[in-house]
PDB file of C-alpha atoms in Angstrom:
ATOM      1  CA  MET A  61      10.818 -59.151 -25.683  1.00  0.00           C
ATOM      2  CA  GLU A  62       7.819 -57.392 -25.770  1.00  0.00           C
ATOM      3  CA  ALA A  63       6.767 -59.041 -22.236  1.00  0.00           C
ATOM      4  CA  ARG A  64      10.107 -56.842 -21.231  1.00  0.00           C
ATOM      5  CA  VAL A  65       9.095 -53.975 -22.833  1.00  0.00           C
ATOM      6  CA  PRO A  66       6.378 -52.058 -19.909  1.00  0.00           C
ATOM      7  CA  HIS A  67       8.199 -53.993 -17.103  1.00  0.00           C
ATOM      8  CA  ALA A  68      11.793 -52.089 -18.146  1.00  0.00           C
ATOM      9  CA  GLY A  69       9.617 -48.877 -18.858  1.00  0.00           C
ATOM     10  CA  GLY A  70       8.523 -48.983 -15.942  1.00  0.00           C
ATOM     11  CA  ALA A  71      12.514 -49.589 -14.385  1.00  0.00           C
ATOM     12  CA  VAL A  72      13.189 -46.102 -16.122  1.00  0.00           C
ATOM     13  CA  SER A  73      10.424 -44.414 -14.719  1.00  0.00           C
ATOM     14  CA  GLN A  74      10.796 -45.738 -11.463  1.00  0.00           C
ATOM     15  CA  SER A  75      14.373 -44.467 -11.525  1.00  0.00           C
ATOM     16  CA  TRP A  76      13.331 -41.058 -12.466  1.00  0.00           C
ATOM     17  CA  TRP A  77      10.747 -40.795  -9.495  1.00  0.00           C
ATOM     18  CA  SER A  78      13.373 -41.954  -7.442  1.00  0.00           C
ATOM     19  CA  ARG A  79      16.081 -39.611  -8.915  1.00  0.00           C
ATOM     20  CA  VAL A  80      14.165 -36.872  -8.517  1.00  0.00           C
ATOM     21  CA  TRP A  81      12.764 -37.786  -4.785  1.00  0.00           C
ATOM     22  CA  GLN A  82      16.825 -38.086  -3.848  1.00  0.00           C
ATOM     23  CA  ASN A  83      17.415 -34.512  -5.289  1.00  0.00           C
ATOM     24  CA  HIS A  84      14.528 -32.282  -4.523  1.00  0.00           C
ATOM     25  CA  ALA A  85      12.922 -34.209  -1.446  1.00  0.00           C
ATOM     26  CA  PRO A  86      14.555 -32.423   1.168  1.00  0.00           C
ATOM     27  CA  GLY A  87      13.401 -28.911  -0.596  1.00  0.00           C
ATOM     28  CA  TYR A  88      10.222 -29.356  -0.644  1.00  0.00           C
ATOM     29  CA  LEU A  89       9.954 -30.896   2.644  1.00  0.00           C
ATOM     30  CA  PHE A  90      11.625 -27.835   4.375  1.00  0.00           C
ATOM     31  CA  LEU A  91       9.059 -25.368   2.003  1.00  0.00           C
ATOM     32  CA  LEU A  92       6.184 -28.323   3.214  1.00  0.00           C
ATOM     33  CA  PRO A  93       5.137 -25.917   6.212  1.00  0.00           C
ATOM     34  CA  TRP A  94       5.323 -22.638   3.852  1.00  0.00           C
ATOM     35  CA  PHE A  95       3.310 -24.481   2.051  1.00  0.00           C
ATOM     36  CA  ILE A  96       0.416 -25.557   5.025  1.00  0.00           C
ATOM     37  CA  GLY A  97       0.356 -21.970   5.394  1.00  0.00           C
ATOM     38  CA  PHE A  98      -0.391 -20.209   2.106  1.00  0.00           C
ATOM     39  CA  LEU A  99      -3.064 -22.857   1.444  1.00  0.00           C
ATOM     40  CA  GLY A 100      -4.497 -22.957   4.533  1.00  0.00           C
ATOM     41  CA  LEU A 101      -4.324 -19.242   5.591  1.00  0.00           C
ATOM     42  CA  THR A 102      -3.744 -17.618   2.493  1.00  0.00           C
ATOM     43  CA  ILE A 103      -5.938 -19.849  -0.033  1.00  0.00           C
ATOM     44  CA  GLY A 104      -8.535 -20.933   1.715  1.00  0.00           C
ATOM     45  CA  PRO A 105      -9.689 -17.696   3.348  1.00  0.00           C
ATOM     46  CA  ILE A 106     -10.051 -16.128   0.071  1.00  0.00           C
ATOM     47  CA  LEU A 107     -11.850 -17.961  -1.762  1.00  0.00           C
ATOM     48  CA  THR A 108     -14.235 -18.695   0.956  1.00  0.00           C
ATOM     49  CA  SER A 109     -14.711 -14.656   0.998  1.00  0.00           C
ATOM     50  CA  PHE A 110     -15.270 -15.314  -2.701  1.00  0.00           C
ATOM     51  CA  TYR A 111     -17.679 -17.737  -2.297  1.00  0.00           C
ATOM     52  CA  LEU A 112     -19.407 -15.569   1.286  1.00  0.00           C
ATOM     53  CA  SER A 113     -19.965 -12.301  -0.874  1.00  0.00           C
ATOM     54  CA  LEU A 114     -22.280 -14.077  -3.636  1.00  0.00           C
ATOM     55  CA  THR A 115     -24.435 -14.790   0.465  1.00  0.00           C
ATOM     56  CA  ASN A 116     -25.676 -13.420   2.854  1.00  0.00           C
ATOM     57  CA  PHE A 117     -23.873 -14.518   6.274  1.00  0.00           C
ATOM     58  CA  ASP A 118     -24.298 -12.905   9.635  1.00  0.00           C
ATOM     59  CA  LEU A 119     -21.728 -15.729  11.599  1.00  0.00           C
ATOM     60  CA  LEU A 120     -24.820 -16.541  13.609  1.00  0.00           C
ATOM     61  CA  THR A 121     -26.864 -18.590  10.965  1.00  0.00           C
ATOM     62  CA  ALA A 122     -25.646 -20.750   7.790  1.00  0.00           C
ATOM     63  CA  PRO A 123     -24.753 -18.434   4.514  1.00  0.00           C
ATOM     64  CA  ARG A 124     -27.983 -18.040   2.496  1.00  0.00           C
ATOM     65  CA  TRP A 125     -27.039 -17.926  -1.089  1.00  0.00           C
ATOM     66  CA  VAL A 126     -28.032 -14.522  -2.684  1.00  0.00           C
ATOM     67  CA  GLY A 127     -25.748 -14.163  -6.263  1.00  0.00           C
ATOM     68  CA  ALA A 128     -24.918 -10.897  -7.164  1.00  0.00           C
ATOM     69  CA  ASP A 129     -26.760  -9.297  -4.529  1.00  0.00           C
ATOM     70  CA  ASN A 130     -24.478  -8.114  -2.610  1.00  0.00           C
ATOM     71  CA  TYR A 131     -22.598  -6.826  -6.181  1.00  0.00           C
ATOM     72  CA  ILE A 132     -25.815  -4.598  -7.496  1.00  0.00           C
ATOM     73  CA  ARG A 133     -26.208  -3.650  -3.608  1.00  0.00           C
ATOM     74  CA  MET A 134     -23.203  -2.319  -3.576  1.00  0.00           C
ATOM     75  CA  PHE A 135     -22.933  -0.249  -6.966  1.00  0.00           C
ATOM     76  CA  THR A 136     -26.785   0.707  -7.201  1.00  0.00           C
ATOM     77  CA  ALA A 137     -28.222   1.412  -3.302  1.00  0.00           C
ATOM     78  CA  ASP A 138     -25.246   2.238  -0.905  1.00  0.00           C
ATOM     79  CA  PRO A 139     -24.691   5.527  -0.701  1.00  0.00           C
ATOM     80  CA  LYS A 140     -21.846   4.920   1.807  1.00  0.00           C
ATOM     81  CA  PHE A 141     -20.135   2.729  -0.293  1.00  0.00           C
ATOM     82  CA  ILE A 142     -19.815   5.986  -2.793  1.00  0.00           C
ATOM     83  CA  ALA A 143     -18.641   7.792  -0.060  1.00  0.00           C
ATOM     84  CA  SER A 144     -15.945   5.970   0.920  1.00  0.00           C
ATOM     85  CA  MET A 145     -15.038   5.775  -2.161  1.00  0.00           C
ATOM     86  CA  GLN A 146     -14.937   9.040  -2.286  1.00  0.00           C
ATOM     87  CA  VAL A 147     -12.411   9.645   0.920  1.00  0.00           C
ATOM     88  CA  THR A 148     -10.505   6.593  -0.292  1.00  0.00           C
ATOM     89  CA  LEU A 149      -9.304   8.231  -3.473  1.00  0.00           C
ATOM     90  CA  THR A 150      -9.162  11.751  -2.353  1.00  0.00           C
ATOM     91  CA  PHE A 151      -6.838  10.147  -0.230  1.00  0.00           C
ATOM     92  CA  VAL A 152      -4.921   8.402  -2.421  1.00  0.00           C
ATOM     93  CA  ILE A 153      -4.850  11.210  -4.713  1.00  0.00           C
ATOM     94  CA  PHE A 154      -3.232  13.770  -2.256  1.00  0.00           C
ATOM     95  CA  SER A 155      -0.956  11.381  -0.089  1.00  0.00           C
ATOM     96  CA  VAL A 156       0.941   9.192  -2.399  1.00  0.00           C
ATOM     97  CA  PRO A 157       2.387  12.290  -4.817  1.00  0.00           C
ATOM     98  CA  LEU A 158       3.275  14.534  -1.324  1.00  0.00           C
ATOM     99  CA  LYS A 159       4.917  12.166  -0.225  1.00  0.00           C
ATOM    100  CA  LEU A 160       7.086  10.611  -2.164  1.00  0.00           C
ATOM    101  CA  ALA A 161       7.707  14.222  -3.774  1.00  0.00           C
ATOM    102  CA  PHE A 162       8.980  14.780   0.075  1.00  0.00           C
ATOM    103  CA  ALA A 163      10.788  11.743   0.850  1.00  0.00           C
ATOM    104  CA  LEU A 164      12.907  12.314  -2.791  1.00  0.00           C
ATOM    105  CA  GLY A 165      13.180  15.774  -1.590  1.00  0.00           C
ATOM    106  CA  VAL A 166      15.659  13.882   1.928  1.00  0.00           C
ATOM    107  CA  ALA A 167      16.826  11.866  -0.093  1.00  0.00           C
ATOM    108  CA  LEU A 168      18.551  14.075  -2.311  1.00  0.00           C
ATOM    109  CA  LEU A 169      20.072  16.418   0.990  1.00  0.00           C
ATOM    110  CA  LEU A 170      21.084  12.808   2.321  1.00  0.00           C
ATOM    111  CA  ASN A 171      22.281  12.127  -1.066  1.00  0.00           C
ATOM    112  CA  ARG A 172      25.210  15.133  -0.606  1.00  0.00           C
ATOM    113  CA  GLY A 173      27.656  13.298   2.030  1.00  0.00           C
ATOM    114  CA  MET A 174      26.632  15.197   5.100  1.00  0.00           C
ATOM    115  CA  ARG A 175      28.151  14.449   8.453  1.00  0.00           C
ATOM    116  CA  GLY A 176      25.945  11.789  10.377  1.00  0.00           C
ATOM    117  CA  LEU A 177      24.139  10.077   7.185  1.00  0.00           C
ATOM    118  CA  PRO A 178      23.726   6.526   9.683  1.00  0.00           C
ATOM    119  CA  LEU A 179      21.582   8.927  12.588  1.00  0.00           C
ATOM    120  CA  TYR A 180      19.147  10.779   9.871  1.00  0.00           C
ATOM    121  CA  ARG A 181      18.828   8.044   7.746  1.00  0.00           C
ATOM    122  CA  ALA A 182      17.600   6.236  11.149  1.00  0.00           C
ATOM    123  CA  LEU A 183      15.347   9.571  12.201  1.00  0.00           C
ATOM    124  CA  PHE A 184      14.274   9.859   9.572  1.00  0.00           C
ATOM    125  CA  TYR A 185      12.649   5.647   9.428  1.00  0.00           C
ATOM    126  CA  LEU A 186      11.509   5.639  12.296  1.00  0.00           C
ATOM    127  CA  PRO A 187       8.385   7.246  11.900  1.00  0.00           C
ATOM    128  CA  SER A 188       7.140   5.197   8.755  1.00  0.00           C
ATOM    129  CA  LEU A 189       7.565   2.267  11.687  1.00  0.00           C
ATOM    130  CA  LEU A 190       6.167   4.136  14.249  1.00  0.00           C
ATOM    131  CA  GLY A 191       3.463   5.958  11.765  1.00  0.00           C
ATOM    132  CA  ALA A 192       0.839   2.859  11.542  1.00  0.00           C
ATOM    133  CA  SER A 193       0.636   2.513  14.852  1.00  0.00           C
ATOM    134  CA  VAL A 194      -2.434   2.730  17.490  1.00  0.00           C
ATOM    135  CA  ALA A 195      -0.292   5.675  19.715  1.00  0.00           C
ATOM    136  CA  ILE A 196       0.895   7.672  17.126  1.00  0.00           C
ATOM    137  CA  ALA A 197      -2.429   7.919  16.026  1.00  0.00           C
ATOM    138  CA  ILE A 198      -3.975   8.407  19.056  1.00  0.00           C
ATOM    139  CA  LEU A 199      -0.657  11.429  19.492  1.00  0.00           C
ATOM    140  CA  TRP A 200      -2.272  12.474  16.256  1.00  0.00           C
ATOM    141  CA  ARG A 201      -5.362  12.967  17.739  1.00  0.00           C
ATOM    142  CA  GLN A 202      -4.644  14.719  20.328  1.00  0.00           C
ATOM    143  CA  LEU A 203      -2.236  17.183  18.401  1.00  0.00           C
ATOM    144  CA  PHE A 204      -4.960  17.949  15.670  1.00  0.00           C
ATOM    145  CA  ALA A 205      -7.678  18.757  18.570  1.00  0.00           C
ATOM    146  CA  GLY A 206      -9.184  21.697  19.413  1.00  0.00           C
ATOM    147  CA  ASP A 207      -6.847  23.022  22.219  1.00  0.00           C
ATOM    148  CA  GLY A 208      -4.205  20.534  21.139  1.00  0.00           C
ATOM    149  CA  LEU A 209      -0.830  21.969  20.263  1.00  0.00           C
ATOM    150  CA  VAL A 210      -0.721  22.792  16.482  1.00  0.00           C
ATOM    151  CA  ASN A 211      -3.849  25.244  17.986  1.00  0.00           C
ATOM    152  CA  ASP A 212      -1.567  26.750  20.697  1.00  0.00           C
ATOM    153  CA  PHE A 213       0.979  27.240  18.597  1.00  0.00           C
ATOM    154  CA  LEU A 214      -0.883  29.295  15.887  1.00  0.00           C
ATOM    155  CA  SER A 215      -2.429  30.704  19.056  1.00  0.00           C
ATOM    156  CA  VAL A 216       1.400  32.572  19.365  1.00  0.00           C
ATOM    157  CA  PHE A 217       1.502  34.727  16.345  1.00  0.00           C
ATOM    158  CA  GLY A 218      -2.922  35.366  17.166  1.00  0.00           C
ATOM    159  CA  ILE A 219      -4.181  32.817  14.907  1.00  0.00           C
ATOM    160  CA  GLN A 220      -7.844  30.957  16.246  1.00  0.00           C
ATOM    161  CA  GLY A 221      -6.956  27.370  14.867  1.00  0.00           C
ATOM    162  CA  PRO A 222     -10.780  25.213  14.716  1.00  0.00           C
ATOM    163  CA  SER A 223     -10.966  21.474  15.652  1.00  0.00           C
ATOM    164  CA  TRP A 224      -9.378  20.205  13.007  1.00  0.00           C
ATOM    165  CA  ILE A 225     -10.271  16.318  13.466  1.00  0.00           C
ATOM    166  CA  SER A 226     -13.904  17.697  13.629  1.00  0.00           C
ATOM    167  CA  ASN A 227     -14.626  19.904  11.032  1.00  0.00           C
ATOM    168  CA  PRO A 228     -14.972  17.831   7.899  1.00  0.00           C
ATOM    169  CA  ARG A 229     -13.346  20.706   5.960  1.00  0.00           C
ATOM    170  CA  TYR A 230     -10.168  19.462   7.095  1.00  0.00           C
ATOM    171  CA  SER A 231     -10.081  16.106   8.822  1.00  0.00           C
ATOM    172  CA  LEU A 232      -9.567  14.347   6.385  1.00  0.00           C
ATOM    173  CA  TRP A 233      -6.134  16.574   5.378  1.00  0.00           C
ATOM    174  CA  THR A 234      -4.148  16.052   8.806  1.00  0.00           C
ATOM    175  CA  LEU A 235      -4.865  11.712   7.305  1.00  0.00           C
ATOM    176  CA  ILE A 236      -3.269  12.881   4.621  1.00  0.00           C
ATOM    177  CA  VAL A 237      -0.055  15.222   6.836  1.00  0.00           C
ATOM    178  CA  LEU A 238       0.539  11.845   8.975  1.00  0.00           C
ATOM    179  CA  SER A 239       0.174  10.035   5.768  1.00  0.00           C
ATOM    180  CA  ILE A 240       3.441  12.328   4.286  1.00  0.00           C
ATOM    181  CA  TRP A 241       4.957  12.332   7.700  1.00  0.00           C
ATOM    182  CA  GLN A 242       6.060   8.541   7.298  1.00  0.00           C
ATOM    183  CA  PHE A 243       8.274   8.963   4.533  1.00  0.00           C
ATOM    184  CA  GLY A 244      11.102   6.997   5.546  1.00  0.00           C
ATOM    185  CA  SER A 245      10.082   4.303   3.797  1.00  0.00           C
ATOM    186  CA  PRO A 246      10.266   5.415  -0.238  1.00  0.00           C
ATOM    187  CA  MET A 247      12.698   7.768   1.245  1.00  0.00           C
ATOM    188  CA  ILE A 248      15.469   4.896   2.107  1.00  0.00           C
ATOM    189  CA  ILE A 249      14.208   3.531  -1.865  1.00  0.00           C
ATOM    190  CA  PHE A 250      14.371   6.515  -3.143  1.00  0.00           C
ATOM    191  CA  LEU A 251      18.164   7.035  -1.396  1.00  0.00           C
ATOM    192  CA  ALA A 252      19.318   3.570  -2.787  1.00  0.00           C
ATOM    193  CA  GLY A 253      18.637   4.556  -6.255  1.00  0.00           C
ATOM    194  CA  LEU A 254      20.504   8.292  -6.387  1.00  0.00           C
ATOM    195  CA  ARG A 255      23.724   6.003  -5.287  1.00  0.00           C
ATOM    196  CA  GLN A 256      23.461   3.826  -7.922  1.00  0.00           C
ATOM    197  CA  ILE A 257      23.660   7.120 -10.630  1.00  0.00           C
ATOM    198  CA  PRO A 258      27.075   7.101 -12.054  1.00  0.00           C
ATOM    199  CA  GLN A 259      28.450  10.579 -11.170  1.00  0.00           C
ATOM    200  CA  ASP A 260      30.548  11.515 -14.419  1.00  0.00           C
ATOM    201  CA  MET A 261      27.081  11.592 -16.117  1.00  0.00           C
ATOM    202  CA  TYR A 262      26.861  14.793 -13.257  1.00  0.00           C
ATOM    203  CA  GLU A 263      30.322  15.645 -14.469  1.00  0.00           C
ATOM    204  CA  ALA A 264      29.946  15.779 -17.909  1.00  0.00           C
ATOM    205  CA  ALA A 265      26.323  17.601 -17.566  1.00  0.00           C
ATOM    206  CA  SER A 266      28.604  20.378 -15.326  1.00  0.00           C
ATOM    207  CA  LEU A 267      31.264  20.949 -17.536  1.00  0.00           C
ATOM    208  CA  ASP A 268      28.257  21.152 -20.816  1.00  0.00           C
ATOM    209  CA  GLY A 269      27.052  24.346 -18.288  1.00  0.00           C
ATOM    210  CA  ALA A 270      23.814  22.281 -17.042  1.00  0.00           C
ATOM    211  CA  SER A 271      22.544  23.971 -13.944  1.00  0.00           C
ATOM    212  CA  ARG A 272      21.471  21.529 -11.070  1.00  0.00           C
ATOM    213  CA  TRP A 273      18.218  22.358 -11.683  1.00  0.00           C
ATOM    214  CA  ARG A 274      18.167  21.048 -15.296  1.00  0.00           C
ATOM    215  CA  GLN A 275      20.764  18.233 -14.102  1.00  0.00           C
ATOM    216  CA  PHE A 276      17.883  16.663 -11.757  1.00  0.00           C
ATOM    217  CA  TRP A 277      14.924  16.314 -14.983  1.00  0.00           C
ATOM    218  CA  LYS A 278      17.563  15.052 -17.167  1.00  0.00           C
ATOM    219  CA  ILE A 279      19.583  12.839 -15.137  1.00  0.00           C
ATOM    220  CA  THR A 280      18.103  12.192 -11.860  1.00  0.00           C
ATOM    221  CA  LEU A 281      14.165  12.122 -11.813  1.00  0.00           C
ATOM    222  CA  PRO A 282      14.561   9.663 -15.539  1.00  0.00           C
ATOM    223  CA  LEU A 283      17.387   7.562 -14.019  1.00  0.00           C
ATOM    224  CA  LEU A 284      14.852   6.727 -10.873  1.00  0.00           C
ATOM    225  CA  THR A 285      12.386   6.595 -13.114  1.00  0.00           C
ATOM    226  CA  PRO A 286      12.551   2.249 -11.901  1.00  0.00           C
ATOM    227  CA  VAL A 287      12.478   3.480  -8.061  1.00  0.00           C
ATOM    228  CA  VAL A 288       9.900   6.243  -9.079  1.00  0.00           C
ATOM    229  CA  PHE A 289       7.566   3.261 -10.142  1.00  0.00           C
ATOM    230  CA  PHE A 290       8.294   0.613  -7.356  1.00  0.00           C
ATOM    231  CA  ASN A 291       7.884   3.165  -4.783  1.00  0.00           C
ATOM    232  CA  ALA A 292       4.212   4.206  -6.243  1.00  0.00           C
ATOM    233  CA  ILE A 293       2.780   1.249  -6.642  1.00  0.00           C
ATOM    234  CA  ILE A 294       3.841   0.178  -2.828  1.00  0.00           C
ATOM    235  CA  GLN A 295       2.610   3.557  -1.411  1.00  0.00           C
ATOM    236  CA  THR A 296      -0.164   3.122  -3.489  1.00  0.00           C
ATOM    237  CA  ILE A 297      -1.539   0.212  -2.509  1.00  0.00           C
ATOM    238  CA  GLU A 298      -0.728   0.680   1.364  1.00  0.00           C
ATOM    239  CA  ALA A 299      -2.524   4.251   1.241  1.00  0.00           C
ATOM    240  CA  PHE A 300      -5.312   1.627  -0.710  1.00  0.00           C
ATOM    241  CA  LYS A 301      -5.341  -0.259   3.071  1.00  0.00           C
ATOM    242  CA  SER A 302      -4.812   2.308   5.125  1.00  0.00           C
ATOM    243  CA  PHE A 303      -7.541   1.984   8.390  1.00  0.00           C
ATOM    244  CA  THR A 304      -6.029   2.462  11.751  1.00  0.00           C
ATOM    245  CA  PRO A 305      -5.218   6.198  11.848  1.00  0.00           C
ATOM    246  CA  ALA A 306      -8.829   6.917  10.550  1.00  0.00           C
ATOM    247  CA  PHE A 307     -10.289   4.302  13.182  1.00  0.00           C
ATOM    248  CA  ILE A 308      -8.833   5.823  16.370  1.00  0.00           C
ATOM    249  CA  ILE A 309      -9.265   9.081  15.321  1.00  0.00           C
ATOM    250  CA  SER A 310     -12.909   9.158  14.105  1.00  0.00           C
ATOM    251  CA  ALA A 311     -13.631   6.458  17.055  1.00  0.00           C
ATOM    252  CA  GLY A 312     -14.468   4.028  14.356  1.00  0.00           C
ATOM    253  CA  THR A 313     -17.100   6.569  12.758  1.00  0.00           C
ATOM    254  CA  GLY A 314     -15.912   7.904  10.205  1.00  0.00           C
ATOM    255  CA  ASN A 315     -16.946  11.432  11.309  1.00  0.00           C
ATOM    256  CA  PRO A 316     -17.145  13.731  11.155  1.00  0.00           C
ATOM    257  CA  ILE A 317     -19.947  14.098   8.241  1.00  0.00           C
ATOM    258  CA  ASN A 318     -18.646  10.874   6.868  1.00  0.00           C
ATOM    259  CA  SER A 319     -15.122  12.928   5.830  1.00  0.00           C
ATOM    260  CA  THR A 320     -12.819   9.977   7.617  1.00  0.00           C
ATOM    261  CA  LEU A 321     -14.570   7.430   6.349  1.00  0.00           C
ATOM    262  CA  PHE A 322     -12.111   4.883   4.626  1.00  0.00           C
ATOM    263  CA  TYR A 323     -13.314   2.257   2.563  1.00  0.00           C
ATOM    264  CA  THR A 324     -11.310  -0.280   4.810  1.00  0.00           C
ATOM    265  CA  LEU A 325     -12.537   1.640   7.852  1.00  0.00           C
ATOM    266  CA  TYR A 326     -16.556   1.004   6.063  1.00  0.00           C
ATOM    267  CA  LEU A 327     -15.617  -2.693   5.542  1.00  0.00           C
ATOM    268  CA  TYR A 328     -14.694  -3.078   8.590  1.00  0.00           C
ATOM    269  CA  GLN A 329     -18.217  -1.603  10.405  1.00  0.00           C
ATOM    270  CA  GLU A 330     -20.567  -3.710   8.015  1.00  0.00           C
ATOM    271  CA  ALA A 331     -18.439  -6.818   8.730  1.00  0.00           C
ATOM    272  CA  PHE A 332     -18.067  -6.119  13.167  1.00  0.00           C
ATOM    273  CA  GLY A 333     -20.652  -3.297  13.264  1.00  0.00           C
ATOM    274  CA  PHE A 334     -23.312  -5.036  11.508  1.00  0.00           C
ATOM    275  CA  PHE A 335     -22.673  -8.825  11.009  1.00  0.00           C
ATOM    276  CA  ARG A 336     -23.167  -8.176   7.051  1.00  0.00           C
ATOM    277  CA  MET A 337     -20.082 -10.980   6.828  1.00  0.00           C
ATOM    278  CA  GLY A 338     -21.485 -11.343   2.762  1.00  0.00           C
ATOM    279  CA  TYR A 339     -21.434  -7.675   1.734  1.00  0.00           C
ATOM    280  CA  ALA A 340     -18.204  -7.149   3.495  1.00  0.00           C
ATOM    281  CA  SER A 341     -17.076 -10.297   1.451  1.00  0.00           C
ATOM    282  CA  ALA A 342     -18.050  -8.051  -1.771  1.00  0.00           C
ATOM    283  CA  LEU A 343     -16.549  -4.751  -0.751  1.00  0.00           C
ATOM    284  CA  ALA A 344     -13.009  -6.535  -0.037  1.00  0.00           C
ATOM    285  CA  TRP A 345     -13.366  -8.374  -3.295  1.00  0.00           C
ATOM    286  CA  PHE A 346     -14.280  -5.277  -5.003  1.00  0.00           C
ATOM    287  CA  LEU A 347     -11.210  -3.342  -3.337  1.00  0.00           C
ATOM    288  CA  LEU A 348      -9.090  -6.532  -4.399  1.00  0.00           C
ATOM    289  CA  LEU A 349      -9.723  -5.990  -8.299  1.00  0.00           C
ATOM    290  CA  LEU A 350      -9.335  -2.358  -7.733  1.00  0.00           C
ATOM    291  CA  VAL A 351      -5.965  -2.076  -6.914  1.00  0.00           C
ATOM    292  CA  ALA A 352      -5.162  -5.234  -9.356  1.00  0.00           C
ATOM    293  CA  CYS A 353      -6.661  -3.161 -11.736  1.00  0.00           C
ATOM    294  CA  PHE A 354      -4.312  -0.454 -10.565  1.00  0.00           C
ATOM    295  CA  THR A 355      -1.326  -1.906 -11.014  1.00  0.00           C
ATOM    296  CA  ALA A 356      -2.169  -3.459 -14.238  1.00  0.00           C
ATOM    297  CA  PHE A 357      -2.318   0.180 -16.094  1.00  0.00           C
ATOM    298  CA  SER A 358       0.413   0.942 -14.130  1.00  0.00           C
ATOM    299  CA  PHE A 359       2.352  -1.240 -15.552  1.00  0.00           C
ATOM    300  CA  LEU A 360       0.795  -1.280 -19.302  1.00  0.00           C
ATOM    301  CA  THR A 361       1.898   1.866 -18.923  1.00  0.00           C
ATOM    302  CA  SER A 362       5.406   2.021 -17.334  1.00  0.00           C
ATOM    303  CA  LYS A 363       7.092   1.400 -20.725  1.00  0.00           C
ATOM    304  CA  TYR A 364       6.026   5.006 -22.046  1.00  0.00           C
ATOM    305  CA  TRP A 365       7.574   6.379 -18.685  1.00  0.00           C
ATOM    306  CA  VAL A 366       9.991   4.785 -17.222  1.00  0.00           C
ATOM    307  CA  HIS A 367      13.867   4.370 -18.253  1.00  0.00           C
ATOM    308  CA  TYR A 368      15.663   1.239 -17.360  1.00  0.00           C
ATOM    309  CA  ASP A 369      19.896   0.869 -18.618  1.00  0.00           C
ATOM    310  CA  ASP A 370      18.866   0.223 -22.143  1.00  0.00           C
TER     311      ASP A 370
END
């Protein structure tokens, strides 16, 4: 009897594994290309960049271990890091709320049931598809140049406009305006959220004498807070990652006077301009941690202002 127990247990174990293999093996085989890509193209580069952030690496010689020197230099001896953080935070603080407010306003107009809604929805969504492209960035640079179309329009009213992109007082704001122009994606999500709000709530509020403004603040906005929360998270992450417009408009320099030196642009300069890959990897990891901290803080505070069905 004792000699048969291991055999029986092994048979049971083998039978269980064979059932698992038969039931799940096809699914895992179909997922295998994704697993290979996830490990080789996502997890692998992430871990490699963390290792490189602790080294001195210039792409030409082998990485040399320096420990936390890159991070110490970042916070204590790099004024351009501080400048790029100021520019990026200014861009995020102003562009995201203004874009969301504009997108919500357009969604409210479209939600009123106007004719040709699919056409307007497509036209308003188009800038989100084109806004981050190189062609649009070049067009934006031409519009806001000293002899661009914007100044030509202002001259009709007798206003002499500055060279918007070469003046440090206005250059960042041209990029903020470009970001707001790309309002189509959050607008579509807002419109979908508005369609989910029960109309009988507005009818009951109207019978109670509530104005449209009061209905917006007491019904629309509270019930739309999950959508606002989602859009705020996505758009903030995208704002931190913004790169192409600043690169094209400033010709990759971040000028004038570092007024368009986005964090991602500075990271690019360190990596591919000066071949300081180790330091650039440290910059990338700090950006990752910064976005992660913002996202975690948003989720922790969402319970105080995001209202779900309950």
